[in-house]
Short mmCIF file of C-alpha atoms in Angstrom, two decimals:
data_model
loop_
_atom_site.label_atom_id
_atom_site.label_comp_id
_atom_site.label_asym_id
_atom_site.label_seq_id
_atom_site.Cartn_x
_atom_site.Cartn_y
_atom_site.Cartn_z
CA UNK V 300 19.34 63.91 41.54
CA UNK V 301 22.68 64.30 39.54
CA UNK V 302 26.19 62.78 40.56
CA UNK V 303 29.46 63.87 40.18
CA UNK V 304 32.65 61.32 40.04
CA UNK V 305 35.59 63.13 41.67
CA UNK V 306 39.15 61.82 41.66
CA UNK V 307 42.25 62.38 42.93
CA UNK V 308 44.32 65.84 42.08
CA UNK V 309 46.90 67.47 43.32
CA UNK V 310 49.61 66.66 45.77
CA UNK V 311 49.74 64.32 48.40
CA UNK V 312 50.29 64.97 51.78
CA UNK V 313 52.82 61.64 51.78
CA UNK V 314 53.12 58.12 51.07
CA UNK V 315 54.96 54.90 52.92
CA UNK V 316 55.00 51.57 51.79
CA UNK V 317 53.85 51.76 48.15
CA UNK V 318 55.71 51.15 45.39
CA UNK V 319 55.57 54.31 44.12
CA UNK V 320 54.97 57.68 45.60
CA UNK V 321 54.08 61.54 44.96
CA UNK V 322 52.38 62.45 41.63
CA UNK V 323 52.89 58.73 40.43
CA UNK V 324 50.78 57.77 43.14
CA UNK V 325 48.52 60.25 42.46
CA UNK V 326 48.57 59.61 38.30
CA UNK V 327 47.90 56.03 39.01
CA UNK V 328 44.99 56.04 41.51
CA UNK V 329 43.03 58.96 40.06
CA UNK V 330 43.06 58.47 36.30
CA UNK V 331 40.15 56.07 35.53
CA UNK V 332 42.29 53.11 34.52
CA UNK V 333 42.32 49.85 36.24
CA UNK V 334 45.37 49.42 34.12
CA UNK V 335 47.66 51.34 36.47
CA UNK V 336 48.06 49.76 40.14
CA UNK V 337 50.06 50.90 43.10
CA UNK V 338 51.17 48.04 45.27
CA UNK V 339 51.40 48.17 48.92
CA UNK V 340 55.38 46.23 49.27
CA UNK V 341 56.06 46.90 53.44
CA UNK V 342 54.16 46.42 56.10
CA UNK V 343 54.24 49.44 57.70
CA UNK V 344 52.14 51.38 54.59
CA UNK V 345 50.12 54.45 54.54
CA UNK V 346 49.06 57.21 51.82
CA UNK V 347 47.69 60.89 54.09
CA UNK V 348 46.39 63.56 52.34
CA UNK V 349 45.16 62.07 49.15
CA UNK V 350 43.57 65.64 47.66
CA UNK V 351 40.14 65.69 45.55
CA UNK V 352 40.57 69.05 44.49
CA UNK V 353 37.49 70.42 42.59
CA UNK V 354 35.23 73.53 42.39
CA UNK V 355 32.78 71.67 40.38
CA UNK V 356 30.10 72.96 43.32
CA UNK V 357 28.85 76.33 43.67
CA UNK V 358 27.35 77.60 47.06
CA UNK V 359 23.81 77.49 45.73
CA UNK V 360 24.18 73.80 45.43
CA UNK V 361 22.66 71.08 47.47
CA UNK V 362 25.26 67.86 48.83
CA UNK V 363 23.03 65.38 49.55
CA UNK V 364 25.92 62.62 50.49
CA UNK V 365 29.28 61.21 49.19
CA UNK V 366 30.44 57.65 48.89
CA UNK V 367 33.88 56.57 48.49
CA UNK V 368 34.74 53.89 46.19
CA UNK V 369 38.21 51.92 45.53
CA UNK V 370 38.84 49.60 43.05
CA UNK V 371 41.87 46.89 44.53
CA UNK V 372 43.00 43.25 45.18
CA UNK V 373 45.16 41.63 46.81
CA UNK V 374 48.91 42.46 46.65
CA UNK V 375 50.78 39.33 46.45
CA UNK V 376 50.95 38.36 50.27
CA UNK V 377 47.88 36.73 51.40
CA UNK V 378 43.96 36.82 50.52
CA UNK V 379 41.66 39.14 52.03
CA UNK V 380 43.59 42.67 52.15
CA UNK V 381 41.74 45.58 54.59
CA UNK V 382 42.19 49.07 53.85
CA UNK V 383 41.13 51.64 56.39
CA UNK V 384 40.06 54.71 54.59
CA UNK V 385 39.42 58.66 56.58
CA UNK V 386 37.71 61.25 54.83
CA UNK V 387 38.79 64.50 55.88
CA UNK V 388 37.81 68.12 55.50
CA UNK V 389 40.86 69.91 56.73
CA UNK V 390 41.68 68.47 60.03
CA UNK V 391 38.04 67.34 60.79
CA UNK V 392 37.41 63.77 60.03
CA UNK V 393 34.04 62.81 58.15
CA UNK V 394 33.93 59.30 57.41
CA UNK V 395 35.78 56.28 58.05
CA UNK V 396 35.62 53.04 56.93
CA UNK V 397 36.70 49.72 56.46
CA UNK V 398 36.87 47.96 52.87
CA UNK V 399 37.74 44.14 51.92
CA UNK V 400 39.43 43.28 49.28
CA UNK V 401 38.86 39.01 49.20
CA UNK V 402 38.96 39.13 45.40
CA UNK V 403 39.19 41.71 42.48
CA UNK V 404 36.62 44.37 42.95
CA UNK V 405 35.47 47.69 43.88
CA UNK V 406 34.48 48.05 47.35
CA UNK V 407 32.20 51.21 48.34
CA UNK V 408 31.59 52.54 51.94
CA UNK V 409 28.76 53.84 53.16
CA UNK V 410 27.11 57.05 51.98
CA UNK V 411 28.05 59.91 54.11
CA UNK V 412 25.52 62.88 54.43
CA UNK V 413 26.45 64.57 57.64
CA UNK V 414 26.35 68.73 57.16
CA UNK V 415 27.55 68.74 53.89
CA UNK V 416 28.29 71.84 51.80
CA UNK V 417 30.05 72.90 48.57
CA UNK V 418 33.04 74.04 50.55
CA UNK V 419 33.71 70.69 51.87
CA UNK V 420 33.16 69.18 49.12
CA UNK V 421 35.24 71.04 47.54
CA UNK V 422 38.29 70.59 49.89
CA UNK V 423 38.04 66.61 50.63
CA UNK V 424 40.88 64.66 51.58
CA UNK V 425 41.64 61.22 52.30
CA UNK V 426 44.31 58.76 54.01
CA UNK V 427 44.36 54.93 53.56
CA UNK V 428 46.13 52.72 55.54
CA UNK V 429 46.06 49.01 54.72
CA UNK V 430 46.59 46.04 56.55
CA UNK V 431 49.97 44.15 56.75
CA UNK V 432 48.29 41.77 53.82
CA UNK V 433 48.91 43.36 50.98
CA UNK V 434 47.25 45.48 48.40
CA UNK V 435 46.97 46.85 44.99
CA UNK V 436 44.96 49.60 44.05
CA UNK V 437 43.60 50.72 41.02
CA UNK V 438 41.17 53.20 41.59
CA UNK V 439 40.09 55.84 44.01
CA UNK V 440 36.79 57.91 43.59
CA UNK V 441 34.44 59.90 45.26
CA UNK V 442 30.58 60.09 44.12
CA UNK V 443 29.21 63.02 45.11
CA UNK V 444 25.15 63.11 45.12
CA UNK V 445 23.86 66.60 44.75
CA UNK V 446 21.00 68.65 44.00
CA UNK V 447 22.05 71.67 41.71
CA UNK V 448 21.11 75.05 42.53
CA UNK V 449 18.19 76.25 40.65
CA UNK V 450 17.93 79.09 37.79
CA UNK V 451 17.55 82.56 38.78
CA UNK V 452 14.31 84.05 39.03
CA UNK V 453 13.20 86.72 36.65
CA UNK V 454 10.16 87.41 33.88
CA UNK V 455 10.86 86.00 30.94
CA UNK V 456 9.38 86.67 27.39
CA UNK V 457 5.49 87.61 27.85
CA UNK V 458 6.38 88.11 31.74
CA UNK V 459 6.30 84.89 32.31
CA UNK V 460 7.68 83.23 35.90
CA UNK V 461 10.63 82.86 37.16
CA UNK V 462 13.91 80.45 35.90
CA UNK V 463 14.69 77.14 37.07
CA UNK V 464 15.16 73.93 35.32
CA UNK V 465 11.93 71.97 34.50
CA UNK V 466 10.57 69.11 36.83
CA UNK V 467 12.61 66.04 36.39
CA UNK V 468 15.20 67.74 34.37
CA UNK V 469 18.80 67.61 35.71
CA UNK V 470 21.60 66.93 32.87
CA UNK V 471 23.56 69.13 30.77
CA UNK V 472 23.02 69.98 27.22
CA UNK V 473 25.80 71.03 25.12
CA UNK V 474 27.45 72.49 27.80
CA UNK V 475 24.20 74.27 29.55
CA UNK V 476 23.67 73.86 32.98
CA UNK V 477 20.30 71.93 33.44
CA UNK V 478 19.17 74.61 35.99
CA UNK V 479 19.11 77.29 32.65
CA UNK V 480 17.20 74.38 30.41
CA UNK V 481 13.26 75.13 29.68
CA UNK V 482 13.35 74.09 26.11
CA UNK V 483 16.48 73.01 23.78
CA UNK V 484 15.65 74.45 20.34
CA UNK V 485 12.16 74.01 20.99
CA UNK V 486 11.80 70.54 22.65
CA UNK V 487 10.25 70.62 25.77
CA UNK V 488 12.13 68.95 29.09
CA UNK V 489 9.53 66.16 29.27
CA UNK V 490 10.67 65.33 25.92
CA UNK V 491 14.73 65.99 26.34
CA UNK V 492 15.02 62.33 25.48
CA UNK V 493 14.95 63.38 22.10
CA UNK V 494 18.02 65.38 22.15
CA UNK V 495 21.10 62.78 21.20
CA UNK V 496 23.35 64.98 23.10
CA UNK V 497 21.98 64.80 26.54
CA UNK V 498 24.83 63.86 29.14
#
């Protein structure tokens, strides 16, 4: 099954106790660079409504689950910084979790697969709140573990069946959605390795 990486876009709901704040916040945690860190510097600290806004998903698709992953250390204070994490959908809370930080990593939580749909997905939030040790994050990112929807239906040359991507066959090719892929200039799906543009 394919995954998506989503990150955060948008605006946040509001942040207390981070160095920065607003779209610098956002810039920093969301833009696939370990590079850039935002470091908790109070005790009291908080980030709510950290947006993931996409409409990569369309209402044929499948979510099987998400899992959030954040890429930190510790902040200066002390060893060991805890972040409490809350996935939201609107005011319902999905998920929350606990991550450890006792030395430069990325800590994942748990998949979460409970009634998902393309319209959540599409509309996830999520607040941190870390511990009074101190933190620095790098990266926030959701994987999202789907099952695309497939082609439509339809005779094709000869009256053949219906659409639908082959068996197996679940990337993009030059920009065409695997669920329209039979054949790329003639290569059959059980041989798509062939293809040096596969994604």
């Amino acid at each position: 099954m394919p995954t998506l990486i989503i990150r955060p876009s948008g605006s946040i709901g509001s942040v207390t106790g981070f160095d920065v704040s607003g779209s610098t916040f956002m810039s920093r945690i969301g833009d696939n660079d370990t590079g850039t860190v935002v470091t908790q510097n109070n005790v009291n600290c908080s980030a709510v409504g950290i947006p993931f806004s996409t409409n990569s998903f369309n209402n044929g698709d499948t979510v099987n689950s998400i899992t959030l992953s954040v890429t930190g250390a510790a902040g200066g204070r002390g060893s060991g910084p805890e972040i409490t994490c809350v996935i939201k959908n609107g005011n319902s809370t999905l998920q929350t979790s606990t991550l450890v930080f006792s030395s430069a990593s990325t800590q994942s939580a748990s998949a979460y697969s409970t009634s998902l749909t393309p319209t959540i997905v599409n509309g996830l939030t999520l607040d941190i709140t870390p511990d009074n040790t101190g933190v620095a994050i790098k990266e926030v990112y959701i994987t999202v573990d789907y099952t695309a929807a497939s082609g439509e239906g339809g005779g094709g040359e000869g009256g053949g069946g219906g659409g639908g991507a082959a068996a197996g066959y679940t990337h993009k090719v030059l920009g065409v959605a695997a669920a329209n892929i039979a054949k790329v200039n003639t290569v059959a799906t059980a041989n798509i390795g062939k293809i040096n543009t596969v994604d």
